[in-house]
Amino acid sequence: DGGITQSPKYLFRKEGQNVTLSCEQNLNHDAMYWYRQDPGQGLRLIYYSQIVNDFQKGDIAEGYSVSREKKESFPLTVTSAQKNPTAFYLCASSINLWGYEQYFGPGTRLTVT
Amino acid sequence: ILNVEQSPQSLHVQEGDSTNFTCSFPSSNFYALHWYRWETAKSPEALFVMTLNGDEKKKGRISATLNTKEGYSYLYIKGSQPEDSATYLCASGYYTGNQFYFGTGTSLTVIP
């Protein structure tokens, strides 16, 4: 089955620790995205990547880092510099940017205490 | 940061009713408008992607229109069914800065 996987579903970390969220797709899509959802707010774009070894910041990239070494994988690292890391994180992919529908993973709920 | 607004925030309708939602977005440098359906405990699922002014798309009982000049899109559901219950998200993309913004969604509950 083609799709996007994110792991783990729930993640708990202590404040001050970096944590990496996994996102893998087997849809052969060029573009991948990371979004964050907070209560009462729309999905907000953290980072996106149009091709391998290239990625761009979204509006809320501060405190996050990504890599795109393989077409299938787009891991997100939440660093200790992110002031409010507790949130629901969604990964998505599409054939190319913006003009194509995005396919979403199941999400990771991160709780930092 | 651009503001994409959706109304109403929530909606309860009886099974069989037709309904519609609105998505308003800044029209300057507009590239594309997306609609997604997000059911509880599932991932958002794409309904439509529209790019041209006057675009109309249809999938079964659901249809959407786009007005890029005035910056709005309507989503229509004809003869609502309980399985239509979900949050409906719109998002708009822009040439400038290659950014993409989601609204906060319209939560639809269809009462059997």
XYZ file of N, CA and C in Angstrom:
675
model
N 0.849 -1.206 0.000
C 0.000 0.000 0.000
C 0.874 1.242 0.000
N 0.536 2.223 -0.877
C 1.281 3.468 -0.875
C 0.746 4.402 0.159
N 1.640 5.177 0.747
C 1.159 6.132 1.723
C 2.297 6.786 2.472
N 1.911 7.473 3.535
C 2.880 8.178 4.380
C 2.801 7.607 5.787
N 3.938 7.326 6.355
C 3.987 6.833 7.723
C 4.730 7.828 8.595
N 4.237 7.988 9.791
C 4.889 8.816 10.790
C 5.039 7.978 12.054
N 6.167 8.134 12.667
C 6.354 7.417 13.921
C 7.168 8.271 14.887
N 6.932 8.095 16.190
C 5.839 7.305 16.767
C 4.522 8.086 16.759
N 3.443 7.491 17.193
C 2.158 8.175 17.259
C 2.133 9.155 18.440
N 2.708 8.739 19.555
C 2.816 9.586 20.748
C 4.271 9.622 21.175
N 4.715 10.795 21.596
C 6.110 10.964 22.004
C 6.161 11.888 23.207
N 6.910 11.465 24.199
C 7.047 12.260 25.421
C 8.520 12.563 25.631
N 8.812 13.823 25.923
C 10.200 14.223 26.141
C 10.274 15.220 27.295
N 11.446 15.267 27.881
C 11.700 16.259 28.912
C 12.176 17.535 28.245
N 11.859 18.642 28.863
C 12.298 19.952 28.370
C 13.816 19.960 28.255
N 14.328 20.563 27.170
C 15.769 20.659 26.993
C 16.341 19.568 26.109
N 15.518 18.566 25.781
C 15.992 17.477 24.920
C 15.545 17.713 23.484
N 16.432 17.397 22.537
C 16.025 17.388 21.139
C 15.277 16.091 20.859
N 14.363 16.151 19.903
C 13.621 14.951 19.531
C 13.385 14.973 18.027
N 13.486 13.791 17.396
C 13.297 13.702 15.944
C 12.044 12.909 15.626
N 11.209 13.504 14.783
C 9.978 12.862 14.325
C 10.219 12.313 12.925
N 9.781 11.084 12.715
C 10.032 10.413 11.452
C 8.874 10.612 10.482
N 9.192 10.738 9.181
C 8.175 10.802 8.133
C 8.738 10.097 6.898
N 8.026 9.092 6.447
C 8.442 8.316 5.275
C 7.273 8.195 4.311
N 7.565 8.326 2.992
C 6.510 8.141 1.992
C 7.009 7.227 0.874
N 6.100 6.428 0.344
C 6.441 5.557 -0.783
C 5.567 5.864 -1.988
N 5.178 7.140 -2.098
C 4.315 7.598 -3.189
C 5.116 8.175 -4.349
N 6.432 8.196 -4.206
C 7.328 8.776 -5.214
C 7.067 10.268 -5.425
N 6.652 10.935 -4.353
C 6.387 12.366 -4.423
C 7.665 13.167 -4.239
N 7.780 14.270 -4.999
C 8.951 15.130 -4.854
C 8.854 16.038 -3.637
N 7.653 16.567 -3.367
C 7.495 17.565 -2.310
C 7.041 16.925 -0.998
N 7.600 17.413 0.081
C 7.193 16.978 1.417
C 7.088 18.182 2.334
N 6.243 18.033 3.379
C 5.913 19.164 4.251
C 5.801 18.705 5.699
N 6.068 19.649 6.599
C 5.765 19.464 8.005
C 4.869 20.589 8.481
N 3.792 20.182 9.189
C 2.852 21.126 9.766
C 2.730 20.869 11.258
N 2.281 21.902 11.924
C 2.020 21.807 13.355
C 0.585 22.252 13.592
N -0.122 21.544 14.494
C -1.460 21.969 14.865
C -1.520 22.230 16.359
N -2.049 23.375 16.708
C -2.326 23.736 18.102
C -3.822 23.977 18.247
N -4.350 23.795 19.455
C -5.800 23.962 19.649
C -6.287 25.327 19.166
N -7.374 25.325 18.385
C -7.973 26.573 17.925
C -7.250 27.246 16.781
N -6.213 26.610 16.267
C -5.465 27.216 15.161
C -5.463 26.280 13.950
N -5.285 26.864 12.797
C -5.142 26.061 11.595
C -3.782 25.401 11.548
N -3.613 24.471 10.637
C -2.298 23.858 10.433
C -1.317 24.939 10.001
N -0.148 24.926 10.600
C 0.864 25.932 10.258
C 2.097 25.237 9.696
N 2.617 25.804 8.611
C 3.725 25.206 7.881
C 5.044 25.480 8.604
N 5.781 24.404 8.884
C 7.070 24.530 9.565
C 8.202 24.562 8.537
N 8.276 23.518 7.734
C 9.283 23.399 6.677
C 8.649 22.670 5.496
N 9.214 22.897 4.318
C 8.834 22.106 3.168
C 10.054 21.848 2.296
N 9.952 20.812 1.483
C 11.057 20.429 0.608
C 10.481 20.097 -0.761
N 11.059 20.681 -1.767
C 10.589 20.427 -3.137
C 11.346 19.278 -3.791
N 12.624 19.143 -3.421
C 13.436 18.058 -3.973
C 14.450 17.614 -2.935
N 15.116 16.522 -3.208
C 16.146 16.006 -2.305
C 17.241 17.047 -2.118
N 17.716 17.144 -0.884
C 18.805 18.047 -0.496
C 18.429 19.520 -0.583
N 17.136 19.807 -0.641
C 16.679 21.194 -0.644
C 15.449 21.311 0.239
N 15.410 22.323 1.102
C 14.233 22.556 1.932
C 14.170 24.042 2.278
N 12.947 24.492 2.559
C 12.697 25.906 2.821
C 11.908 26.068 4.109
N 12.118 27.187 4.764
C 11.390 27.465 5.998
C 9.974 27.900 5.709
N 9.055 27.455 6.561
C 7.713 27.996 6.586
C 7.667 29.152 7.575
N 6.468 29.512 7.986
C 6.327 30.668 8.868
C 6.818 30.436 10.287
N 6.876 29.181 10.719
C 7.199 28.928 12.128
C 8.394 27.987 12.258
N 9.440 28.206 11.471
C 10.583 27.284 11.441
C 11.518 27.411 12.645
N 11.411 28.496 13.393
C 12.354 28.701 14.503
C 12.256 27.583 15.528
N 13.403 26.994 15.866
C 13.435 25.915 16.846
C 13.270 24.537 16.242
N 13.169 24.477 14.915
C 13.046 23.206 14.207
C 14.159 23.064 13.176
N 14.493 21.828 12.827
C 15.410 21.575 11.715
C 14.939 20.333 10.968
N 15.293 20.269 9.681
C 14.905 19.128 8.849
C 16.085 18.704 8.003
N 15.951 17.535 7.373
C 16.903 17.094 6.365
C 16.123 16.364 5.289
N 16.687 16.329 4.091
C 16.034 15.588 2.998
C 17.134 14.906 2.190
N 17.683 13.870 2.773
C 18.775 13.137 2.132
C 18.266 12.108 1.145
N 17.041 11.661 1.354
C 16.414 10.703 0.443
C 15.039 11.215 0.049
N 14.588 10.845 -1.123
C 13.289 11.304 -1.601
C 12.171 10.842 -0.676
N 12.340 9.657 -0.082
C 11.266 9.057 0.701
C 11.160 9.598 2.116
N 12.185 10.284 2.601
C 12.264 10.579 4.021
C 12.460 12.067 4.296
N 11.750 12.574 5.310
C 11.830 14.008 5.640
C 11.683 14.142 7.166
N 12.708 13.774 7.919
C 12.602 13.845 9.377
C 12.644 15.277 9.901
N 11.909 15.502 10.976
C 11.840 16.813 11.637
C 12.441 16.695 13.032
N 13.406 17.560 13.334
C 13.973 17.607 14.679
C 13.435 18.821 15.412
N 12.840 18.577 16.555
C 12.372 19.642 17.435
C 13.489 19.895 18.431
N 14.098 21.050 18.365
C 15.255 21.312 19.220
C 14.819 21.954 20.530
N 15.763 22.045 21.434
C 15.471 22.651 22.736
C 15.203 24.156 22.608
N 15.506 24.729 21.440
C 15.260 26.150 21.218
C 13.795 26.450 20.900
N 13.014 25.422 20.608
C 11.591 25.623 20.319
C 10.888 25.869 21.646
N 10.262 27.031 21.784
C 9.731 27.451 23.076
C 8.463 26.705 23.490
N 7.645 26.331 22.545
C 6.393 25.627 22.858
C 6.268 24.386 21.985
N 7.044 23.348 22.266
C 7.085 22.207 21.359
C 5.891 21.260 21.462
N 5.147 21.317 22.548
C 4.011 20.406 22.702
C 2.949 20.742 21.668
N 2.652 19.792 20.781
C 1.706 20.018 19.687
C 1.503 18.711 18.935
N 0.595 18.762 17.964
C 0.355 17.651 17.058
C 1.050 17.984 15.745
N 1.906 17.058 15.269
C 2.702 17.308 14.083
C 2.255 16.395 12.948
N 2.013 17.014 11.799
C 1.578 16.273 10.609
C 2.599 16.428 9.496
N 2.894 15.319 8.839
C 3.756 15.310 7.665
C 2.883 15.072 6.440
N 3.243 15.646 5.319
C 2.485 15.465 4.086
C 3.437 15.413 2.900
N 2.924 14.911 1.786
C 3.708 14.915 0.553
C 2.788 15.188 -0.623
N 3.361 15.635 -1.735
C 2.591 15.853 -2.956
C 3.520 15.700 -4.139
N 2.928 15.531 -5.309
C 3.720 15.351 -6.521
C 4.700 16.504 -6.673
N 4.196 17.718 -6.486
C 5.033 18.910 -6.504
C 4.354 19.952 -5.626
N 4.920 21.145 -5.559
C 4.411 22.139 -4.619
C 3.068 22.708 -5.031
N 2.288 23.077 -4.050
C 1.113 23.919 -4.011
C -0.015 23.605 -4.973
N 0.257 23.300 -6.238
C -0.816 23.043 -7.188
C -1.325 21.617 -7.183
N -0.826 20.781 -6.284
C -1.182 19.372 -6.229
C -1.675 19.018 -4.838
N -2.633 18.093 -4.781
C -3.173 17.707 -3.488
C -2.088 17.075 -2.631
N -2.220 17.320 -1.319
C -1.262 16.779 -0.379
C -1.849 15.532 0.286
N -0.973 14.579 0.520
C -1.338 13.349 1.214
C -0.693 13.415 2.599
N -1.516 13.178 3.614
C -1.048 13.371 4.984
C -0.793 12.038 5.685
N 0.166 12.070 6.592
C 0.400 10.949 7.478
C -0.555 10.993 8.661
N -0.451 10.017 9.577
C -1.365 9.942 10.722
C -1.017 10.914 11.845
N 0.152 11.497 11.810
C 0.525 12.494 12.814
C 1.258 11.923 14.005
N 2.017 12.790 14.674
C 2.688 12.470 15.936
C 2.303 13.522 16.955
N 1.842 13.049 18.112
C 1.520 13.993 19.198
C 2.715 14.038 20.134
N 3.348 15.193 20.213
C 4.531 15.387 21.043
C 4.151 16.137 22.307
N 4.551 15.593 23.420
C 4.342 16.259 24.706
C 5.691 16.456 25.378
N 6.001 17.696 25.689
C 7.258 18.026 26.361
C 6.942 18.605 27.728
N 7.545 17.989 28.761
C 7.257 18.460 30.130
C 8.544 18.887 30.836
N 2.547 36.693 7.715
C 1.585 35.602 7.800
C 0.236 36.085 7.257
N -0.322 35.345 6.307
C -1.599 35.723 5.720
C -2.735 34.999 6.432
N -3.895 35.641 6.418
C -5.050 35.107 7.135
C -6.023 34.428 6.191
N -6.253 33.134 6.384
C -7.275 32.403 5.657
C -8.414 32.140 6.635
N -9.606 32.618 6.301
C -10.724 32.524 7.230
C -11.806 31.601 6.704
N -12.333 30.786 7.601
C -13.405 29.878 7.240
C -14.630 30.163 8.093
N -15.795 30.083 7.472
C -17.036 30.262 8.218
C -18.101 29.322 7.655
N -19.015 28.867 8.541
C -18.968 29.075 9.982
C -17.907 28.200 10.640
N -17.705 28.383 11.923
C -16.733 27.575 12.655
C -17.264 26.158 12.835
N -18.576 26.059 13.092
C -19.199 24.736 13.215
C -20.633 24.790 12.714
N -21.139 23.629 12.382
C -22.440 23.533 11.740
C -23.064 22.183 12.089
N -24.325 22.210 12.488
C -25.085 20.974 12.704
C -26.246 20.978 11.732
N -26.368 19.929 10.941
C -27.470 19.840 9.980
C -28.137 18.473 10.114
N -29.352 18.409 9.636
C -30.077 17.135 9.619
C -29.686 16.352 8.370
N -29.698 15.046 8.498
C -29.443 14.197 7.346
C -30.386 14.589 6.202
N -29.827 14.721 5.010
C -30.616 15.103 3.853
C -30.557 16.584 3.524
N -30.133 17.402 4.500
C -30.017 18.840 4.242
C -28.814 19.101 3.336
N -28.897 20.177 2.561
C -27.739 20.647 1.816
C -27.107 21.790 2.588
N -25.811 21.919 2.474
C -25.115 22.938 3.252
C -23.942 23.498 2.468
N -23.421 24.624 2.912
C -22.236 25.175 2.263
C -21.390 25.936 3.269
N -20.091 25.999 2.995
C -19.144 26.695 3.834
C -18.383 27.693 2.969
N -17.741 28.642 3.644
C -16.990 29.683 2.951
C -15.538 29.678 3.386
N -14.661 29.908 2.442
C -13.235 30.116 2.717
C -12.841 31.441 2.081
N -12.332 32.367 2.888
C -11.879 33.668 2.385
C -10.370 33.743 2.510
N -9.729 34.274 1.476
C -8.268 34.283 1.470
C -7.766 35.539 0.757
N -6.562 36.005 1.095
C -5.975 37.136 0.369
C -5.757 36.741 -1.083
N -6.121 37.618 -2.016
C -6.077 37.238 -3.427
C -4.773 37.638 -4.129
N -3.966 38.484 -3.477
C -2.727 38.938 -4.097
C -1.707 37.811 -4.174
N -1.129 37.597 -5.342
C -0.130 36.548 -5.565
C -0.660 35.137 -5.327
N -1.938 34.959 -5.460
C -2.586 33.664 -5.231
C -2.094 32.631 -6.229
N -1.947 31.385 -5.747
C -1.498 30.306 -6.625
C -2.525 29.188 -6.704
N -2.993 28.705 -5.544
C -3.912 27.567 -5.535
C -4.728 27.544 -4.251
N -5.911 26.945 -4.334
C -6.797 26.797 -3.191
C -7.105 25.302 -3.038
N -6.885 24.792 -1.816
C -7.125 23.381 -1.533
C -8.276 23.233 -0.549
N -9.076 22.185 -0.700
C -10.060 21.771 0.302
C -9.721 20.358 0.770
N -9.777 20.167 2.085
C -9.512 18.861 2.686
C -10.642 18.501 3.645
N -10.892 17.212 3.780
C -11.826 16.700 4.782
C -11.001 15.964 5.823
N -11.265 16.258 7.110
C -10.502 15.661 8.199
C -11.477 15.033 9.175
N -11.559 13.710 9.093
C -12.422 12.966 10.013
C -11.652 12.655 11.288
N -12.372 12.538 12.365
C -11.770 12.251 13.672
C -10.959 10.957 13.600
N -9.758 10.984 14.151
C -8.859 9.827 14.218
C -8.320 9.399 12.853
N -8.504 10.231 11.842
C -7.934 9.917 10.523
C -7.046 11.069 10.069
N -6.407 10.899 8.913
C -5.580 11.958 8.344
C -6.427 12.826 7.432
N -6.050 14.100 7.273
C -6.767 14.947 6.290
C -6.703 14.318 4.906
N -7.828 14.429 4.189
C -7.918 13.836 2.865
C -8.303 14.924 1.868
N -7.600 14.991 0.760
C -7.855 16.044 -0.224
C -9.196 15.848 -0.908
N -9.918 16.966 -1.052
C -11.162 16.971 -1.822
C -10.922 17.609 -3.193
N -10.414 18.839 -3.164
C -10.217 19.569 -4.416
C -8.968 20.435 -4.331
N -8.349 20.641 -5.503
C -7.324 21.666 -5.673
C -7.759 22.516 -6.851
N -7.844 23.824 -6.641
C -8.315 24.726 -7.698
C -7.325 25.860 -7.867
N -7.098 26.259 -9.107
C -6.121 27.309 -9.362
C -6.681 28.475 -10.185
N -7.685 28.227 -10.994
C -8.137 29.272 -11.914
C -9.412 29.959 -11.425
N -9.506 31.238 -11.682
C -10.710 31.974 -11.329
C -11.904 31.355 -12.070
N -12.971 31.113 -11.322
C -14.141 30.514 -11.931
C -14.149 29.002 -11.929
N -13.055 28.403 -11.421
C -12.991 26.943 -11.329
C -14.183 26.405 -10.556
N -14.735 25.302 -11.054
C -15.747 24.566 -10.311
C -15.357 23.101 -10.357
N -15.382 22.451 -9.185
C -15.018 21.040 -9.116
C -16.148 20.290 -8.433
N -16.288 19.020 -8.793
C -17.353 18.219 -8.198
C -16.856 16.801 -7.972
N -17.233 16.255 -6.807
C -16.919 14.871 -6.485
C -18.133 14.310 -5.764
N -18.948 13.566 -6.503
C -20.161 13.012 -5.902
C -21.126 14.114 -5.490
N -21.440 14.156 -4.191
C -22.382 15.173 -3.669
C -21.680 16.453 -3.236
N -20.372 16.490 -3.367
C -19.607 17.645 -2.898
C -19.082 18.420 -4.105
N -19.210 19.724 -4.044
C -18.695 20.574 -5.110
C -18.069 21.825 -4.507
N -17.253 22.502 -5.306
C -16.574 23.707 -4.825
C -16.434 24.694 -5.968
N -16.444 25.982 -5.607
C -16.230 27.043 -6.576
C -15.111 27.946 -6.084
N -14.532 28.690 -6.998
C -13.400 29.544 -6.654
C -13.530 30.898 -7.331
N -13.356 31.957 -6.553
C -13.296 33.315 -7.075
C -11.975 33.915 -6.604
N -10.993 33.944 -7.517
C -9.660 34.421 -7.124
C -9.579 35.939 -7.092
N -10.477 36.609 -7.791
C -10.422 38.080 -7.830
C -10.875 38.673 -6.505
N -11.910 38.078 -5.929
C -12.414 38.587 -4.650
C -11.937 37.752 -3.466
N -11.267 36.658 -3.735
C -10.641 35.878 -2.680
C -11.602 35.055 -1.843
N -12.423 34.219 -2.489
C -13.253 33.309 -1.709
C -13.530 32.035 -2.486
N -13.838 31.002 -1.723
C -14.227 29.715 -2.283
C -15.385 29.180 -1.454
N -16.330 28.521 -2.117
C -17.452 27.889 -1.433
C -17.359 26.375 -1.610
N -17.665 25.664 -0.546
C -17.786 24.215 -0.615
C -19.249 23.869 -0.353
N -19.838 23.069 -1.240
C -21.247 22.697 -1.118
C -21.359 21.193 -0.893
N -22.246 20.796 0.005
C -22.563 19.382 0.179
C -24.068 19.231 -0.010
N -24.421 18.418 -0.978
C -25.834 18.206 -1.299
C -26.332 16.957 -0.588
N -27.481 17.053 0.084
C -28.037 15.870 0.733
C -27.084 15.260 1.754
N -26.730 16.019 2.782
C -25.726 15.587 3.760
C -26.070 14.229 4.365
N -25.034 13.433 4.575
C -25.149 12.116 5.190
C -24.294 12.092 6.457
N -24.622 11.216 7.416
C -23.818 11.155 8.648
C -22.325 10.962 8.377
N -21.987 10.229 7.322
C -20.565 10.016 7.018
C -19.862 11.278 6.502
N -20.617 12.338 6.240
C -20.015 13.613 5.862
C -19.515 14.376 7.081
N -19.853 13.903 8.270
C -19.425 14.578 9.498
C -17.898 14.580 9.572
N -17.318 15.761 9.653
C -15.862 15.924 9.637
C -15.561 17.407 9.772
N -14.286 17.723 9.871
C -13.841 19.112 9.776
C -13.338 19.340 8.361
N -13.800 20.414 7.749
C -13.439 20.742 6.372
C -12.460 21.917 6.412
N -11.272 21.681 5.857
C -10.200 22.670 5.867
C -9.994 23.232 4.472
N -9.727 24.529 4.417
C -9.246 25.091 3.165
C -7.855 25.647 3.395
N -7.086 25.729 2.325
C -5.729 26.257 2.407
C -5.411 26.949 1.092
N -4.677 28.060 1.169
C -4.317 28.779 -0.047
C -2.809 28.920 -0.146
N -2.318 28.802 -1.365
C -0.887 28.916 -1.629
C -0.595 30.169 -2.438
N 0.608 30.683 -2.235
C 0.983 31.947 -2.850
C 2.338 31.854 -3.523
N 2.483 32.589 -4.630
C 3.750 32.661 -5.331
C 4.817 33.297 -4.447
N 4.445 34.382 -3.785
C 5.425 35.134 -2.990
C 5.871 34.313 -1.792
N 7.138 34.000 -1.727
C 7.674 33.239 -0.602
C 7.273 31.796 -0.597
N 6.552 31.353 -1.628
C 6.130 29.952 -1.705
C 5.479 29.480 -0.410
N 4.537 30.254 0.101
C 3.908 29.911 1.360
C 2.514 29.321 1.158
N 2.040 28.641 2.195
C 0.791 27.894 2.129
C 0.112 28.015 3.477
N -1.156 28.492 3.484
C -1.827 28.808 4.745
C -3.160 28.086 4.849
N -3.376 27.446 5.989
C -4.638 26.772 6.275
C -5.557 27.668 7.091
N -6.868 27.526 6.862
C -7.852 28.090 7.763
C -8.027 27.175 8.967
N -8.843 27.605 9.909
C -9.054 26.823 11.132
C -10.125 25.751 10.954
N -10.824 25.763 9.830
C -11.742 24.679 9.526
C -13.188 24.964 9.905
N -14.086 24.240 9.253
C -15.505 24.222 9.606
C -15.843 22.804 10.041
N -16.350 22.665 11.261
C -16.717 21.357 11.792
C -18.176 21.075 11.455
N -18.416 20.041 10.674
C -19.773 19.673 10.267
C -20.230 18.428 11.006
N -21.393 18.503 11.604
C -22.031 17.331 12.214
C -23.366 17.109 11.523
N -23.544 15.920 10.964
C -24.798 15.578 10.304
C -25.577 14.647 11.224
N -26.751 15.096 11.625
C -27.568 14.367 12.596
C -28.509 13.420 11.863
N -28.449 12.122 12.209
C -29.296 11.147 11.488
C -30.783 11.378 11.760
